[in-house]
Amino acid sequence: MEINSFFKKERLWIAGIGIFIFMGMVIFQYGRIAFAPAKEIVTETSTSERGSIVDRNGKPLAVQTNFYHFGVTANSLKNLERFAEAVTPIIDADKAELIEKLKSAKELPFIYIKKKITQNTFEELKSVIPEKDLHAVRFDRIPGRVYPENTLASQLIGYMGDDGNGLAGIEYSQQTILSPVQKNGTNSGHGNNIYLTIDANLQYKLEKIAQKTMENTHASSMMLLAADAKTGEILSYISLPSANLNEYGKAANEARIDRPAMTAYEPGSVFKIFTVASALDSGAIFQNETFICDGVYEKTFSAGGHIKITCLGHHGKITAREALQYSCNDALAQIAEKIDTDIFLGRLRAMGFGSRTGIELAGETSGYVRTKDDKLWSGRSKPTMAIGQEISVSALQMVQAATGIANSGIPLKLTVIRKITDNEGNITYEHKPVYNNRTFSKATADYVLSCMETTAEAGTGTRAQLGDISIGVKTGTAQMADNVHGGYSTTDFLSNCLAIFPIEQPEIILYIVIEKAKGETYAGRIVAPVIAEAADTIIDHLGISRGNAASLAHSGKVSIKDTLPTNVGSTLPDFTGLSKRDLIPLLERNDINVHITGTGWVISQEPPAGTPVSEGMSIELTLE
């Protein structure tokens, strides 16, 4: 058989050599790729920027940052000992434990070593990886939040989870504002910024008062709300205990509860002002009408039922004003008897009890106002509701109802959002007062307000007096429900006090609730003094004119020290004379907590200059 001349020996040799070279190159490239060290990868889970949450003056309370999940492909590590030795000091992990974790993950394609490391830790790891010739690592960039004020107004601000969605507070309720979603389902490039109504510096001062009160009374929890009586804006929103928002996952459940919005309770005698307002405005009673208090209210019904409500004293012949002044249960029960039940219940609902206020927070309770059709309604229900029992309310409802008294009978809708801006600073929303329907006449509002002033001057609320500014108060102490045995507890009390000031032109509504105080529980003794201290703080902070304010002469010349460096080294420098603008670099640091009170220039600091700097230390600066 004759071989085709095309397949000559020389051509076969050349083709064979070419194939050999090609196969060699394929094998070489495959080996190079297969055995090459894995490259460090940084991936991003989101490219959007979440809007900030700031106080009414623009002080940052929640700001965008980046965190990183640090992971590794364990089976690609050549030396586990060397890898663990290099990274454990940086991520604050145990070397032996990490080695065991890596060994057990050899069969896995990938594991996370540590989640949510900070930008600083990320940068440090980035520098060590090439220096120590480490490989097979990956960093997943995730959206994060830094809360510069830690526990300040924590339940109001709320918290953002690892997935970029709010889990509580404003972070949750305003998710679509802070991180708008486009029609295609993706987040837009920039979220809007939310200016809260609270003043962070005032909030800080009042939280210190609240914390001290908790310690002194050994209470289990506490609420403090301060609102602008003319706008409905909440100036301070306190719920204790509170959570450190930068360590929210470690916080106890009790510290996460937004009590002013979520907790419903029986308010006790504070509620009597709304009973008197309802009866007077409906014409059921008159200002000068008198009632006889003999220490107990009793009534027997034709069907055989009998009710008995005791009073703390024998007040004799008294008016509605004196009934509020001495917090007389007997007279209030008689007043309730005079008002038609449907009218009374209707008035309470018109004030907002039994309904959510609609404030910009999730999980708000509506409380509970019984109806005559309720299976638990009885002949006792109306008189006990009149003194703040058999009805449940929230702290927000109490404040909103009080705006009607402070605002000549027209209540205001409460808000915690002052304005919203886009990423360029343009205002997209600005709060304007929202007036609800009138609940009672101006004459009724003025009368009840004057009764509250009488209570502060010579009644159960004398310890709330301010001296140079008129104030109206109503105290209340209520037995709390016994959730174990039923009925009311003999040891657990809720002590609360509502205040409005100044009386002539109401500007502030202040409401404080102390739960389960140990020892003394009477609100006139443990809450009224706190009302006075908090009111003084608010007055001084807001610059409300005092009756005996001093007048000082001044030359008009102000001497200002040269700007001092704001760098903080191993010890604290002297900040005296620095302006608020000079302090901005301090507020951007994550290793120290800086609290600024007032405006102008620094006049004092705590700790003093020369104090060694430590991680997480708090620095208080007072400006004037």
XYZ file of C-alpha atoms in Angstrom, residues 44-607:
564
model
C -19.432 45.302 48.228
C -22.961 44.393 49.213
C -24.352 47.887 48.668
C -23.362 51.057 46.846
C -26.056 53.268 48.379
C -25.434 55.793 51.139
C -27.965 55.855 53.958
C -29.103 59.233 55.210
C -27.950 60.495 58.598
C -30.041 61.057 61.721
C -29.180 64.284 63.538
C -30.677 66.352 66.342
C -32.636 69.584 65.741
C -29.360 71.533 65.573
C -27.612 69.141 63.187
C -25.566 67.193 65.750
C -24.882 63.680 64.335
C -26.719 60.863 66.092
C -26.514 58.120 63.430
C -24.092 58.309 60.498
C -23.099 56.091 57.598
C -19.897 54.079 57.794
C -18.440 50.857 56.407
C -17.852 47.577 58.196
C -16.221 44.455 56.775
C -16.750 40.736 57.152
C -13.305 39.095 57.239
C -13.152 35.582 55.776
C -10.768 33.010 54.360
C -10.594 29.882 52.187
C -9.095 27.586 54.805
C -7.902 24.784 52.504
C -5.774 27.289 50.593
C -3.756 28.320 53.640
C -0.262 26.859 53.618
C 0.629 27.618 57.228
C -2.229 27.905 59.723
C 0.111 28.763 62.591
C 1.660 31.720 60.761
C -1.734 32.979 59.571
C -3.279 32.834 63.060
C -0.233 34.453 64.638
C -0.495 37.394 62.214
C -4.238 38.145 62.433
C -5.338 37.271 65.989
C -3.743 40.322 67.665
C -5.538 42.584 65.193
C -9.002 41.019 65.462
C -8.663 40.317 69.205
C -9.112 36.558 68.885
C -7.559 33.521 70.565
C -4.802 31.991 68.442
C -5.443 28.350 69.394
C -9.174 28.681 68.875
C -8.679 30.218 65.422
C -6.328 27.411 64.374
C -8.887 24.804 65.434
C -11.600 26.696 63.583
C -9.494 26.751 60.408
C -8.686 23.054 60.683
C -12.349 22.135 61.008
C -13.157 24.291 57.973
C -10.713 22.588 55.577
C -13.563 20.915 53.710
C -15.574 24.128 53.430
C -15.224 26.453 50.452
C -15.114 29.546 52.675
C -15.650 30.706 56.276
C -15.934 34.067 58.032
C -13.338 34.594 60.730
C -14.867 37.764 62.145
C -17.835 39.871 61.124
C -18.320 43.635 61.301
C -14.717 44.688 61.733
C -14.163 48.433 61.656
C -12.449 50.465 58.964
C -9.362 50.779 61.176
C -9.144 47.013 61.694
C -9.660 46.485 57.974
C -6.799 48.859 57.141
C -4.522 47.137 59.654
C -5.282 43.703 58.208
C -4.744 45.044 54.696
C -1.238 46.150 55.628
C -0.356 42.850 57.342
C -1.523 40.567 54.513
C 1.227 41.442 51.991
C 3.781 41.997 54.738
C 3.282 38.459 56.119
C 2.621 36.996 52.662
C -0.858 35.817 53.653
C -3.338 34.622 51.062
C -6.840 33.249 50.482
C -8.566 36.061 52.406
C -11.660 38.015 51.523
C -13.304 41.175 52.837
C -17.012 41.788 52.273
C -17.840 45.457 52.648
C -21.245 46.007 54.264
C -23.193 49.185 55.077
C -22.868 50.179 58.699
C -23.875 52.759 61.262
C -21.937 54.628 63.907
C -23.893 56.143 66.780
C -21.643 58.878 68.207
C -23.715 59.367 71.382
C -23.966 55.658 72.273
C -27.009 55.339 74.606
C -28.428 58.842 74.088
C -32.113 58.661 73.043
C -31.431 55.098 71.940
C -35.042 53.904 71.643
C -35.960 56.981 69.609
C -33.010 56.749 67.202
C -33.208 52.983 66.851
C -30.785 50.617 65.185
C -29.794 49.415 61.706
C -29.045 45.736 61.077
C -26.273 44.179 58.983
C -28.541 43.992 55.941
C -28.903 47.772 55.822
C -32.483 47.785 57.122
C -33.629 49.544 60.272
C -34.686 47.289 63.120
C -36.049 49.787 65.669
C -36.882 53.439 66.275
C -36.516 56.042 63.548
C -34.061 53.767 61.742
C -36.963 51.340 61.254
C -39.989 53.595 60.867
C -38.242 55.929 58.402
C -36.405 53.237 56.416
C -37.737 54.434 53.057
C -36.678 58.022 53.838
C -33.185 57.132 55.013
C -32.635 54.595 52.224
C -35.146 55.126 49.378
C -35.845 52.188 47.064
C -36.123 52.766 43.310
C -38.792 51.172 41.109
C -36.377 48.439 40.037
C -35.977 47.385 43.674
C -32.481 48.761 44.213
C -31.513 51.466 46.667
C -30.920 54.943 45.297
C -27.477 56.501 45.608
C -28.243 58.766 48.551
C -30.772 58.654 51.329
C -32.314 61.694 52.969
C -31.197 63.117 56.311
C -33.633 63.290 59.225
C -33.472 66.120 61.745
C -35.121 64.996 64.962
C -36.965 67.422 67.217
C -34.837 66.571 70.246
C -31.968 68.778 71.364
C -29.056 66.389 72.006
C -27.449 68.630 74.617
C -30.710 69.031 76.517
C -31.353 65.300 76.145
C -27.939 64.583 77.669
C -28.596 66.859 80.673
C -32.028 65.364 81.326
C -30.740 61.810 80.925
C -28.207 62.502 83.682
C -31.065 63.641 85.937
C -33.100 60.560 85.002
C -30.176 58.199 85.649
C -29.582 59.764 89.052
C -33.294 59.406 89.856
C -33.231 55.726 88.861
C -30.308 55.155 91.224
C -31.865 57.093 94.104
C -35.255 55.389 93.879
C -33.966 51.949 92.823
C -36.667 51.989 90.150
C -36.901 49.339 87.443
C -37.566 51.827 84.638
C -38.316 55.457 83.921
C -39.763 57.727 81.237
C -39.283 61.462 80.686
C -40.874 63.443 77.880
C -40.507 67.183 77.300
C -42.548 68.781 74.521
C -42.954 72.235 73.019
C -46.495 73.228 74.023
C -46.943 75.414 70.925
C -45.628 73.086 68.214
C -46.021 69.531 69.517
C -42.303 68.885 68.962
C -40.681 66.477 71.430
C -37.569 68.173 72.848
C -36.449 65.259 74.994
C -37.393 61.580 74.728
C -36.069 59.390 77.532
C -36.722 55.725 78.226
C -34.534 53.985 80.809
C -32.844 51.567 80.880
C -31.360 52.308 77.468
C -29.111 50.449 75.043
C -25.705 51.355 73.643
C -26.565 51.523 69.945
C -22.997 50.634 68.957
C -23.422 47.329 70.844
C -27.137 46.837 70.311
C -26.856 43.075 69.903
C -25.524 42.774 73.455
C -28.274 44.897 75.019
C -30.852 43.360 77.353
C -34.440 43.248 76.131
C -35.454 45.728 78.854
C -33.040 48.286 77.391
C -34.598 48.015 73.922
C -38.197 48.776 74.948
C -39.539 52.099 73.681
C -41.655 52.716 76.778
C -43.204 56.120 75.924
C -44.712 54.659 72.742
C -45.185 50.965 73.529
C -46.076 50.714 77.216
C -49.705 51.041 78.341
C -50.422 51.546 82.044
C -52.940 52.939 84.531
C -51.858 56.528 85.279
C -53.656 56.996 88.588
C -54.448 60.466 89.927
C -52.701 62.430 87.149
C -55.697 61.481 85.028
C -58.027 63.468 87.294
C -57.295 66.713 85.408
C -58.872 65.212 82.276
C -61.900 64.045 84.276
C -62.474 67.525 85.696
C -61.981 69.097 82.250
C -64.568 66.724 80.738
C -67.156 67.304 83.462
C -66.724 71.063 83.561
C -66.756 71.547 79.801
C -69.865 69.406 79.350
C -71.735 71.409 81.990
C -71.999 68.466 84.391
C -70.349 70.490 87.172
C -69.542 74.139 87.888
C -66.371 75.758 89.163
C -67.855 76.758 92.524
C -69.846 73.579 93.042
C -68.924 71.737 96.249
C -68.633 68.075 97.189
C -68.404 66.459 100.612
C -65.460 64.134 101.186
C -65.842 61.903 104.249
C -62.924 59.648 103.319
C -64.800 57.103 101.251
C -67.089 56.967 98.211
C -69.735 54.260 98.460
C -72.679 53.392 96.289
C -75.210 50.550 96.309
C -77.079 49.692 93.124
C -80.702 48.599 92.892
C -79.558 45.333 91.318
C -77.603 44.603 94.480
C -74.085 45.694 93.483
C -71.950 47.787 95.818
C -68.794 49.824 95.238
C -66.398 51.427 97.688
C -63.514 53.780 96.822
C -61.364 55.053 99.677
C -59.686 58.454 99.868
C -56.366 59.393 101.458
C -58.059 61.938 103.719
C -61.283 63.466 105.009
C -61.346 66.694 103.024
C -64.812 67.865 103.982
C -66.516 70.440 101.755
C -64.370 71.023 98.640
C -64.610 72.271 95.040
C -63.180 70.618 91.934
C -60.086 72.828 92.307
C -59.498 71.585 95.837
C -60.256 68.019 94.763
C -57.339 68.250 92.330
C -55.198 70.114 94.866
C -55.532 67.326 97.445
C -56.087 64.539 94.889
C -59.411 63.577 96.483
C -60.758 60.236 95.229
C -64.122 60.726 96.919
C -64.896 64.046 95.182
C -63.667 62.807 91.791
C -65.923 59.760 91.995
C -68.866 62.100 92.762
C -67.905 64.280 89.792
C -67.881 61.188 87.552
C -71.357 60.336 88.805
C -72.660 63.669 87.506
C -71.384 63.317 83.927
C -73.231 61.125 81.416
C -71.258 57.948 80.713
C -71.376 58.263 76.914
C -70.325 61.909 77.094
C -67.475 61.059 79.476
C -66.141 58.238 77.299
C -66.552 60.347 74.176
C -64.564 63.190 75.746
C -61.729 60.848 76.680
C -61.543 59.462 73.153
C -61.628 62.987 71.710
C -58.520 63.746 73.787
C -56.792 60.796 72.114
C -57.083 58.100 74.751
C -57.759 54.700 73.236
C -56.037 55.701 69.945
C -52.449 55.927 68.753
C -51.046 59.447 68.564
C -49.638 58.688 65.106
C -46.138 59.791 66.061
C -43.393 58.654 63.652
C -42.507 55.500 65.600
C -43.488 51.871 65.115
C -45.194 49.667 67.679
C -47.172 52.452 69.354
C -49.855 51.217 71.721
C -53.395 52.548 71.526
C -53.988 51.957 75.220
C -57.503 50.972 76.223
C -60.705 52.841 77.026
C -63.561 50.562 77.998
C -67.070 50.832 76.588
C -70.368 50.096 78.281
C -70.568 46.948 76.141
C -67.268 45.641 77.511
C -67.809 42.404 79.452
C -65.750 43.840 82.321
C -67.762 47.071 82.507
C -69.473 47.508 85.860
C -70.933 50.162 88.115
C -67.426 50.700 89.413
C -65.894 51.424 85.980
C -66.759 55.111 85.517
C -65.721 56.365 88.989
C -62.512 54.327 88.903
C -61.694 55.577 85.396
C -62.201 59.098 86.755
C -59.281 58.555 89.155
C -57.042 56.885 86.573
C -57.833 53.189 87.033
C -59.554 50.714 84.685
C -58.043 52.690 81.810
C -54.668 52.237 80.152
C -52.704 55.035 78.505
C -49.274 55.709 77.043
C -46.900 58.495 78.038
C -47.285 59.970 74.553
C -51.067 60.049 74.914
C -50.760 61.863 78.244
C -48.502 64.529 76.738
C -50.684 64.967 73.649
C -53.830 65.344 75.779
C -51.976 67.917 77.904
C -51.297 70.048 74.819
C -55.039 70.754 74.815
C -54.798 72.213 78.304
C -51.672 74.211 77.433
C -53.057 75.432 74.106
C -56.446 76.855 75.135
C -58.374 73.648 74.469
C -56.883 72.741 71.079
C -54.490 69.762 71.237
C -51.493 69.380 68.934
C -50.254 66.316 67.103
C -46.905 65.202 68.542
C -43.842 64.742 66.349
C -40.209 63.663 66.672
C -39.178 64.822 63.166
C -38.367 68.494 62.682
C -37.282 68.397 59.035
C -35.860 66.198 56.269
C -33.140 67.201 53.790
C -31.637 65.562 50.729
C -27.904 64.844 50.390
C -27.303 68.368 49.093
C -29.004 69.991 52.067
C -32.253 70.941 50.328
C -35.265 70.770 52.656
C -37.813 68.235 51.435
C -40.017 68.370 54.549
C -40.326 70.793 57.457
C -42.675 70.332 60.384
C -45.451 72.797 60.963
C -47.835 72.511 63.935
C -50.801 70.212 63.268
C -53.860 71.090 65.345
C -56.340 68.392 66.285
C -60.027 69.099 66.898
C -60.819 71.261 69.921
C -61.422 69.108 73.001
C -62.754 71.791 75.348
C -63.205 75.554 75.599
C -60.492 78.067 76.408
C -62.243 78.823 79.691
C -62.091 75.151 80.698
C -58.424 74.863 79.688
C -57.519 78.001 81.639
C -59.410 76.784 84.713
C -57.734 73.348 84.743
C -54.339 74.987 84.216
C -54.974 77.285 87.173
C -55.988 74.243 89.254
C -52.653 72.623 88.381
C -50.885 75.804 89.521
C -52.777 75.606 92.841
C -51.620 71.975 93.198
C -48.015 73.125 92.794
C -48.407 76.016 95.227
C -50.301 74.305 98.059
C -51.198 70.743 97.106
C -49.615 67.388 96.392
C -47.118 68.915 93.961
C -45.430 71.559 96.147
C -42.015 69.936 95.668
C -42.231 70.789 91.960
C -42.316 74.552 92.590
C -39.752 76.652 90.715
C -40.065 79.897 92.625
C -39.325 82.380 89.849
C -41.437 80.741 87.111
C -45.053 79.657 87.481
C -45.726 75.955 87.007
C -48.789 73.728 87.101
C -48.556 70.059 88.065
C -50.624 66.987 88.861
C -49.124 63.982 90.605
C -50.323 60.392 90.626
C -49.363 57.101 92.283
C -50.991 53.945 90.944
C -50.792 50.320 92.000
C -49.493 48.214 89.122
C -51.140 45.030 87.935
C -49.970 41.760 89.467
C -49.359 39.642 86.367
C -48.723 36.510 88.442
C -51.599 36.390 90.941
C -54.005 38.797 89.229
C -55.467 41.981 90.648
C -53.151 44.747 91.887
C -49.691 44.381 93.362
C -49.103 45.472 96.951
C -45.424 46.244 96.272
C -45.209 47.613 92.715
C -46.291 51.192 92.054
C -46.184 53.578 89.126
C -45.399 57.144 90.201
C -45.911 59.948 87.683
C -46.268 63.700 87.399
C -47.400 66.014 84.606
C -46.234 69.637 84.486
C -46.962 72.667 82.289
C -44.988 75.939 82.472
C -44.999 78.915 82.503
C -48.703 79.173 83.397
C -49.230 82.601 81.779
C -47.940 81.534 78.355
C -47.326 77.750 78.396
C -44.187 76.766 76.517
C -43.224 73.344 77.883
C -45.067 70.169 78.831
C -42.994 67.866 81.033
C -44.074 64.355 81.989
C -42.120 61.901 84.148
C -42.993 58.295 85.031
C -41.081 56.154 87.553
C -41.909 52.441 87.672
C -41.455 50.130 90.650
C -39.500 52.450 92.927
C -38.253 50.835 96.133
C -39.066 52.426 99.471
C -40.890 55.727 98.970
C -43.338 55.556 96.038
C -45.598 58.582 96.586
C -45.293 60.705 93.426
C -45.466 63.979 95.315
C -42.275 63.003 97.124
C -40.201 61.195 94.481
C -41.385 62.587 91.119
C -42.311 66.195 91.893
C -38.734 67.118 92.937
C -37.430 65.623 89.684
C -39.978 67.716 87.774
C -38.519 70.827 89.447
C -34.931 69.852 88.638
C -35.727 68.914 85.036
C -37.835 72.054 84.516
C -34.997 74.245 85.833
C -32.618 72.550 83.407
C -34.998 73.078 80.473
C -35.575 76.727 81.376
C -31.862 77.494 81.599
C -31.019 75.547 78.451
C -33.716 77.182 76.333
C -33.188 80.611 77.839
C -36.765 81.014 79.045
C -37.029 84.317 80.912
C -37.035 83.986 84.687
C -38.886 86.312 87.030
C -35.805 87.155 89.097
C -33.200 86.923 86.336
C -30.138 89.007 87.158
C -29.146 91.951 84.965
C -25.423 92.368 84.389
C -23.513 95.318 82.991
C -20.767 94.557 80.469
C -18.226 96.690 78.643
C -19.072 95.016 75.347
C -15.488 93.834 74.844
C -14.928 90.109 74.676
C -11.464 88.597 74.875
C -11.131 85.337 72.977
C -8.040 83.140 73.282
C -6.125 82.113 70.193
C -7.375 78.862 68.679
C -5.807 75.885 70.405
C -4.964 72.565 68.772
C -7.692 69.943 69.034
C -5.348 66.980 68.727
C -5.690 64.516 71.588
C -2.556 62.547 72.330
C -1.762 60.440 75.384
C -3.170 63.124 77.701
C -6.053 65.605 77.394
C -5.108 69.135 76.308
C -6.701 72.286 77.704
C -9.814 72.899 75.573
C -10.678 76.212 77.247
C -11.332 78.953 74.694
C -12.063 76.645 71.754
C -15.191 77.288 69.689
C -17.711 74.583 68.791
C -16.318 74.594 65.237
C -12.824 73.877 66.615
C -14.223 70.784 68.354
C -15.581 69.118 65.192
C -12.493 66.843 64.759
C -13.134 65.449 68.255
C -16.715 64.479 67.367
C -15.464 62.436 64.411
C -13.363 60.157 66.602
C -14.676 56.727 67.547
C -12.324 55.998 70.458
C -13.593 58.748 72.777
C -17.045 60.126 73.651
C -17.389 63.913 73.609
C -20.448 65.634 75.099
C -20.896 69.366 74.414
C -23.220 71.534 76.472
C -24.145 75.082 75.447
C -22.916 77.276 72.601
C -20.038 79.697 72.174
C -16.592 78.829 73.553
C -15.373 76.221 76.033
C -15.358 77.544 79.593
C -14.801 74.241 81.440
C -13.968 70.601 80.800
C -14.216 67.304 82.644
C -11.810 65.451 83.031
